[in-house]
mmCIF file of C-alpha atoms and ligand atoms in Angstrom:
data_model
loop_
_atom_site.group_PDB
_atom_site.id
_atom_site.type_symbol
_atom_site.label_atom_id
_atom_site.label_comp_id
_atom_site.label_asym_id
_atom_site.label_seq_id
_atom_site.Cartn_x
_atom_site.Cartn_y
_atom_site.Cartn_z
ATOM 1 C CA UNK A 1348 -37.021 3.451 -247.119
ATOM 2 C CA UNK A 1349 -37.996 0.552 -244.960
ATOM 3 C CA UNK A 1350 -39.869 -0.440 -242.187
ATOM 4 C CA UNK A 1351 -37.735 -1.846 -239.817
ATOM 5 C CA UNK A 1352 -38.651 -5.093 -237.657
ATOM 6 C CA UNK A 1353 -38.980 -3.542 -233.611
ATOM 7 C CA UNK A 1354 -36.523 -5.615 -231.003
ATOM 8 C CA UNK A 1355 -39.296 -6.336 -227.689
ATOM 9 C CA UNK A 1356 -38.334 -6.430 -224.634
ATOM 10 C CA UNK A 1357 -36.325 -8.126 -223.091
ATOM 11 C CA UNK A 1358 -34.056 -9.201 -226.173
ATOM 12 C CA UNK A 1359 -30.966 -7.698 -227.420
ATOM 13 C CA UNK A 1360 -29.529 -4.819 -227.764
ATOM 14 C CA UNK A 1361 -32.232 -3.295 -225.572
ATOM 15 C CA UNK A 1362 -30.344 -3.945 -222.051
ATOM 16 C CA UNK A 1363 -26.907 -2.524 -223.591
ATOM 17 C CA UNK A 1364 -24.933 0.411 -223.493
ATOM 18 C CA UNK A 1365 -24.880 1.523 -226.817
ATOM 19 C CA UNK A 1366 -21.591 2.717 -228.985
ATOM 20 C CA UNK A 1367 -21.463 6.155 -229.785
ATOM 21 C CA UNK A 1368 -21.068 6.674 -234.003
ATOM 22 C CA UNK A 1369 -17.859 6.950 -235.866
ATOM 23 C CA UNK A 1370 -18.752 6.993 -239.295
ATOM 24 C CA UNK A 1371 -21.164 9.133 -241.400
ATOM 25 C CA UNK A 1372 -22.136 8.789 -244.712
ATOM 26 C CA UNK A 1373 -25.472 7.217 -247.100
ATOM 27 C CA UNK A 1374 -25.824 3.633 -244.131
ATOM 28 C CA UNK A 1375 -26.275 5.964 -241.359
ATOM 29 C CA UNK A 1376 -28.908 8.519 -243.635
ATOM 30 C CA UNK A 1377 -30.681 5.579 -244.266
ATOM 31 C CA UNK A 1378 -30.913 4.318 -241.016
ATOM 32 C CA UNK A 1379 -32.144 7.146 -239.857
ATOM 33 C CA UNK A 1380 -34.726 7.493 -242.785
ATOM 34 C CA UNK A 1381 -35.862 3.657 -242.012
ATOM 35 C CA UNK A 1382 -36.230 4.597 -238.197
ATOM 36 C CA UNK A 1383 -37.940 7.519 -238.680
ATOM 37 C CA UNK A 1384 -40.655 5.245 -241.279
ATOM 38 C CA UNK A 1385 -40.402 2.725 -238.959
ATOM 39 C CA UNK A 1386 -41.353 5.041 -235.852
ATOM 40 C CA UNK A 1387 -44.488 6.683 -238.378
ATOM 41 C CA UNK A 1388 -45.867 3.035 -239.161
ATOM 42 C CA UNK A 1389 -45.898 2.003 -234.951
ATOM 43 C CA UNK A 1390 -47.373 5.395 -234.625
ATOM 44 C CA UNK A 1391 -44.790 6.263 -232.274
ATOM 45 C CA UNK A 1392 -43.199 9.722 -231.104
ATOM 46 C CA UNK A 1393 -39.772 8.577 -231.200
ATOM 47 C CA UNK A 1394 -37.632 5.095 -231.683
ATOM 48 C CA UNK A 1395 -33.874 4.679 -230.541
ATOM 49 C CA UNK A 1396 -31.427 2.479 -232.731
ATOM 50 C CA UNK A 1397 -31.303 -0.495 -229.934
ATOM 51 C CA UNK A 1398 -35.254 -0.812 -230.163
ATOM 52 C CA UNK A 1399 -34.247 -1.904 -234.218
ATOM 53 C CA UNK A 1400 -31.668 -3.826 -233.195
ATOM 54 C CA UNK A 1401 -28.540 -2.061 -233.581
ATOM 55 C CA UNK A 1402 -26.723 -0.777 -230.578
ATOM 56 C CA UNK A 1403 -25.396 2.561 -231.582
ATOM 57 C CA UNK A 1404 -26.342 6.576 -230.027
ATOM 58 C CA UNK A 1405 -28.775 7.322 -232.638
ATOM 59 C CA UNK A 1406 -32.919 7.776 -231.700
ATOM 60 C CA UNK A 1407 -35.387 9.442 -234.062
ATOM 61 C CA UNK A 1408 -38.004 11.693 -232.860
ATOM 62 C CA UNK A 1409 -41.451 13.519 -234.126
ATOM 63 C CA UNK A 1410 -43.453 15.408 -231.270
ATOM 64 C CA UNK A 1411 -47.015 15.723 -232.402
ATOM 65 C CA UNK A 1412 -46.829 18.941 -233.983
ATOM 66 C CA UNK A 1413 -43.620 18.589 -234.966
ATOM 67 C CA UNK A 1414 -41.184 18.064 -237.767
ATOM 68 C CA UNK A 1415 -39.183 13.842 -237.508
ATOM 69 C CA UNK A 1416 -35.173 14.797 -236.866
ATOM 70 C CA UNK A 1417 -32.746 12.218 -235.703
ATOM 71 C CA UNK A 1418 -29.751 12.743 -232.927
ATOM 72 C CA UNK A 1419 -26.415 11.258 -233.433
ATOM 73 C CA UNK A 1420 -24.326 10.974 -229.967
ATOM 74 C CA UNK A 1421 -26.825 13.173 -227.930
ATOM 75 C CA UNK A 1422 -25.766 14.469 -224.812
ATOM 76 C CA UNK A 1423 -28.032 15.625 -222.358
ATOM 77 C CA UNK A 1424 -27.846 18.889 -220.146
ATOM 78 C CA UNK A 1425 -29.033 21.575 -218.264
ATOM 79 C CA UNK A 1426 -31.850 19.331 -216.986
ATOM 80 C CA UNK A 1427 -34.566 21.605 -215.065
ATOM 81 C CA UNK A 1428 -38.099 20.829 -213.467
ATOM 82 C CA UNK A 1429 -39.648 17.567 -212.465
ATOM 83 C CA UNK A 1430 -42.763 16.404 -213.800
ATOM 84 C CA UNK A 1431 -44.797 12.679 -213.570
ATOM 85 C CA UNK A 1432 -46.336 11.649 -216.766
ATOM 86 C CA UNK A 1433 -48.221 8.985 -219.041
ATOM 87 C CA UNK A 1434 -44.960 6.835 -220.806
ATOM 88 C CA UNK A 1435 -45.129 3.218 -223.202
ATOM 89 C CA UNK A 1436 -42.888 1.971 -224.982
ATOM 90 C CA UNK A 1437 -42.456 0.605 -229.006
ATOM 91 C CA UNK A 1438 -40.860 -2.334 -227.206
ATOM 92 C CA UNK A 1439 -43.164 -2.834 -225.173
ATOM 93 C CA UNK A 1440 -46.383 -2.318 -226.911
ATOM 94 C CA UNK A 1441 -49.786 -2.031 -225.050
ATOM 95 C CA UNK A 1442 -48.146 -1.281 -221.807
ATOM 96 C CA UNK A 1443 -48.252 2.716 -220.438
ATOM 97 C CA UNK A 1444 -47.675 3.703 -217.367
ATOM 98 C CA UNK A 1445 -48.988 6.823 -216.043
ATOM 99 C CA UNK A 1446 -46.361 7.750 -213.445
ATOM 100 C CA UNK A 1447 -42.997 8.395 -215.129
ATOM 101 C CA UNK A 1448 -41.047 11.393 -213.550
ATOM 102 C CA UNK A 1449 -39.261 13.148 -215.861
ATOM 103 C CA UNK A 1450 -37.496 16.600 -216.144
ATOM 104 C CA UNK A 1451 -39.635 19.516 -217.810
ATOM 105 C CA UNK A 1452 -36.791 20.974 -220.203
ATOM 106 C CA UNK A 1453 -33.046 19.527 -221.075
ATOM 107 C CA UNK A 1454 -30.868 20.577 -223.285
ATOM 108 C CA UNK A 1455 -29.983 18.335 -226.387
ATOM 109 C CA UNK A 1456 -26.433 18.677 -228.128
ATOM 110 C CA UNK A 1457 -24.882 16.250 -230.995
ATOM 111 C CA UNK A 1458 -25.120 15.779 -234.567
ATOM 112 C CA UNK A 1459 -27.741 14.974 -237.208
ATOM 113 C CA UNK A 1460 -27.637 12.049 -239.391
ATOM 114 C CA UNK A 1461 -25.455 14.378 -241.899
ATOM 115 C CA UNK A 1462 -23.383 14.842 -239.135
ATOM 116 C CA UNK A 1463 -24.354 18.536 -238.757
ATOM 117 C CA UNK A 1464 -24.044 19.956 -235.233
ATOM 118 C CA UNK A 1465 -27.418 20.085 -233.198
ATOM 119 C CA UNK A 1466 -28.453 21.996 -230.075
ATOM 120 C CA UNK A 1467 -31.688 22.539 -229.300
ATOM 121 C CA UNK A 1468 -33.877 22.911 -226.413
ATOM 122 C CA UNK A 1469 -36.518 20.599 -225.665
ATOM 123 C CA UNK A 1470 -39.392 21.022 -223.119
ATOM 124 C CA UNK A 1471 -42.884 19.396 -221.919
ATOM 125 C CA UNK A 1472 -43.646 16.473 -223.685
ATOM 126 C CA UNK A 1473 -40.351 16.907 -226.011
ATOM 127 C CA UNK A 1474 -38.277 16.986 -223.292
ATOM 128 C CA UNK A 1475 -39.874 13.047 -222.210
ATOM 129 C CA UNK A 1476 -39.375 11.645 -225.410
ATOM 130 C CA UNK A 1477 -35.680 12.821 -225.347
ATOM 131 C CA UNK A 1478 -35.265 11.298 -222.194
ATOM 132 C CA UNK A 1479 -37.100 8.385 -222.995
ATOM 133 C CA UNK A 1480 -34.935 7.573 -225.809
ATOM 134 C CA UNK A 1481 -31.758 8.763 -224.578
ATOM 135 C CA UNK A 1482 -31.909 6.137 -221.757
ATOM 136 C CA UNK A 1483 -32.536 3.910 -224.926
ATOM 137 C CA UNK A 1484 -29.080 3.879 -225.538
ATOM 138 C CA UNK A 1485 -28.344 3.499 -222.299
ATOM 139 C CA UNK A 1486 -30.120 0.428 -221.858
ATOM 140 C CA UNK A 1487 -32.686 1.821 -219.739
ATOM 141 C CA UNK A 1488 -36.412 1.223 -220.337
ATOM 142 C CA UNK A 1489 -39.149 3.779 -218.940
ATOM 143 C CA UNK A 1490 -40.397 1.318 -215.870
ATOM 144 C CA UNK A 1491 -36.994 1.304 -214.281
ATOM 145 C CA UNK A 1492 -37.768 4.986 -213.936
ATOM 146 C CA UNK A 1493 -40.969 4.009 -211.610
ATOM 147 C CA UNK A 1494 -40.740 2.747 -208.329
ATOM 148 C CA UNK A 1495 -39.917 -0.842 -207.838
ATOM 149 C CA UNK A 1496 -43.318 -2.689 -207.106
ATOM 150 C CA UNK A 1497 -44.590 0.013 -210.269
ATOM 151 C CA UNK A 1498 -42.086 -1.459 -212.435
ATOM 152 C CA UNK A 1499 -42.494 -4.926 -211.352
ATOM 153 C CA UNK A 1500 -46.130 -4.754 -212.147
ATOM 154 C CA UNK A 1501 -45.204 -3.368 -215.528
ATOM 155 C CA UNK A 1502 -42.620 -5.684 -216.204
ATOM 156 C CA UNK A 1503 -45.351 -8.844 -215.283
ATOM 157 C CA UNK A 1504 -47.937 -7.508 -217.317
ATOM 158 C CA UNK A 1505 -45.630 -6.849 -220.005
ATOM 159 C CA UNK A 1506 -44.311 -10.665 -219.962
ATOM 160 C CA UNK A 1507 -47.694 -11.773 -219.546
ATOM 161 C CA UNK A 1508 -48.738 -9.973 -222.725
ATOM 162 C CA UNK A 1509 -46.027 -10.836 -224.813
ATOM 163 C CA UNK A 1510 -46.512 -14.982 -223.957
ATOM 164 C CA UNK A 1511 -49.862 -14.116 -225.050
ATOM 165 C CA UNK A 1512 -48.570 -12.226 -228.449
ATOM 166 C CA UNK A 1513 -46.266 -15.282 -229.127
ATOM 167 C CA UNK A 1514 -47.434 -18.633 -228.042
ATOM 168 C CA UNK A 1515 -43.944 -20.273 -228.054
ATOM 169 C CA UNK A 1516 -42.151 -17.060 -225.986
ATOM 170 C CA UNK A 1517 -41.012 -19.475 -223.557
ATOM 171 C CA UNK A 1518 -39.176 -21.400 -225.740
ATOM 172 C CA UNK A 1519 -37.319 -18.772 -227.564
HETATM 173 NI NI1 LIG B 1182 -39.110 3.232 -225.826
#
């Protein structure tokens, strides 16, 4: 397994609808063993394939108590409750915000990296990071879930950060 290098915001794939996944077999199981490493070693709760640079419906995830498993294709139902919470983001490190409404329980359907079906339940803080991730492959990140001068002050400290992580960022 490998540690895989984390796409920031706002380079590509990140902004992109990603493709849904057509082929199993030992690439995707390793991909999904890399992400899930890669996710452990940024001390993360859950990383979607875009954030590694590969625009295709696959996120890892590992609630604090529980065990890593990795969705293939999710779909996303039976959404229920409405609750604001603390959200950041592997992409964009150092940046939370505290505000991000979310549903309290969904229901999670698609396949594991073997391709096995999977249909779970996920609530609480479960239920964020599958939301969090599925708009991942959507292209959405969590401040366009906050309200727009929220997000905007996100976004600017974000930017502002990042020039800061890599001297040259404007010239990239
Ligand atoms: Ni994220």
């Amino acid at each position: 397994m490998s540690v895989l290098d984390i796409v920031l915001y706002p380079d590509a794939p990140l902004n992109d609808r990603a493709e849904p996944i057509s082929e199993f077999g030992p690439a995707l199981v390793k991909l999904a063993n890399d992400m899930i490493e890669t996710m452990r070693a940024e001390e993360g709760v859950g990383l979607a394939a875009p954030q590694v640079g590969l625009a295709k419906r696959v996120f890892v995830m590992c609630p604090p108590d529980g065990q890593p498993r990795c969705v293939v294709n999710p779909e996303l139902s039976e959404m229920e409750g409405r609750e604001e919470g603390e959200e950041g983001c592997l992409s964009m490190p150092g940046i939370y915000a505290t505000n991000v409404p979310r549903a309290t329980r969904v229901r999670v359907q698609g396949m594991d990296e073997l391709g096995q079906p999977v249909d779970f339940i996920a609530e609480d803080f479960e239920a964020r990071i599958v939301q969090h991730e599925f708009d991942h492959l959507n292209g959405i990140l969590f401040p366009e879930r906050l309200d727009i001068l929220t997000r905007e002050d996100v976004y600017r400290e974000w930017l502002a950060r990042r020039a800061q992580m890599v001297p040259n960022f404007q010239d990239l």
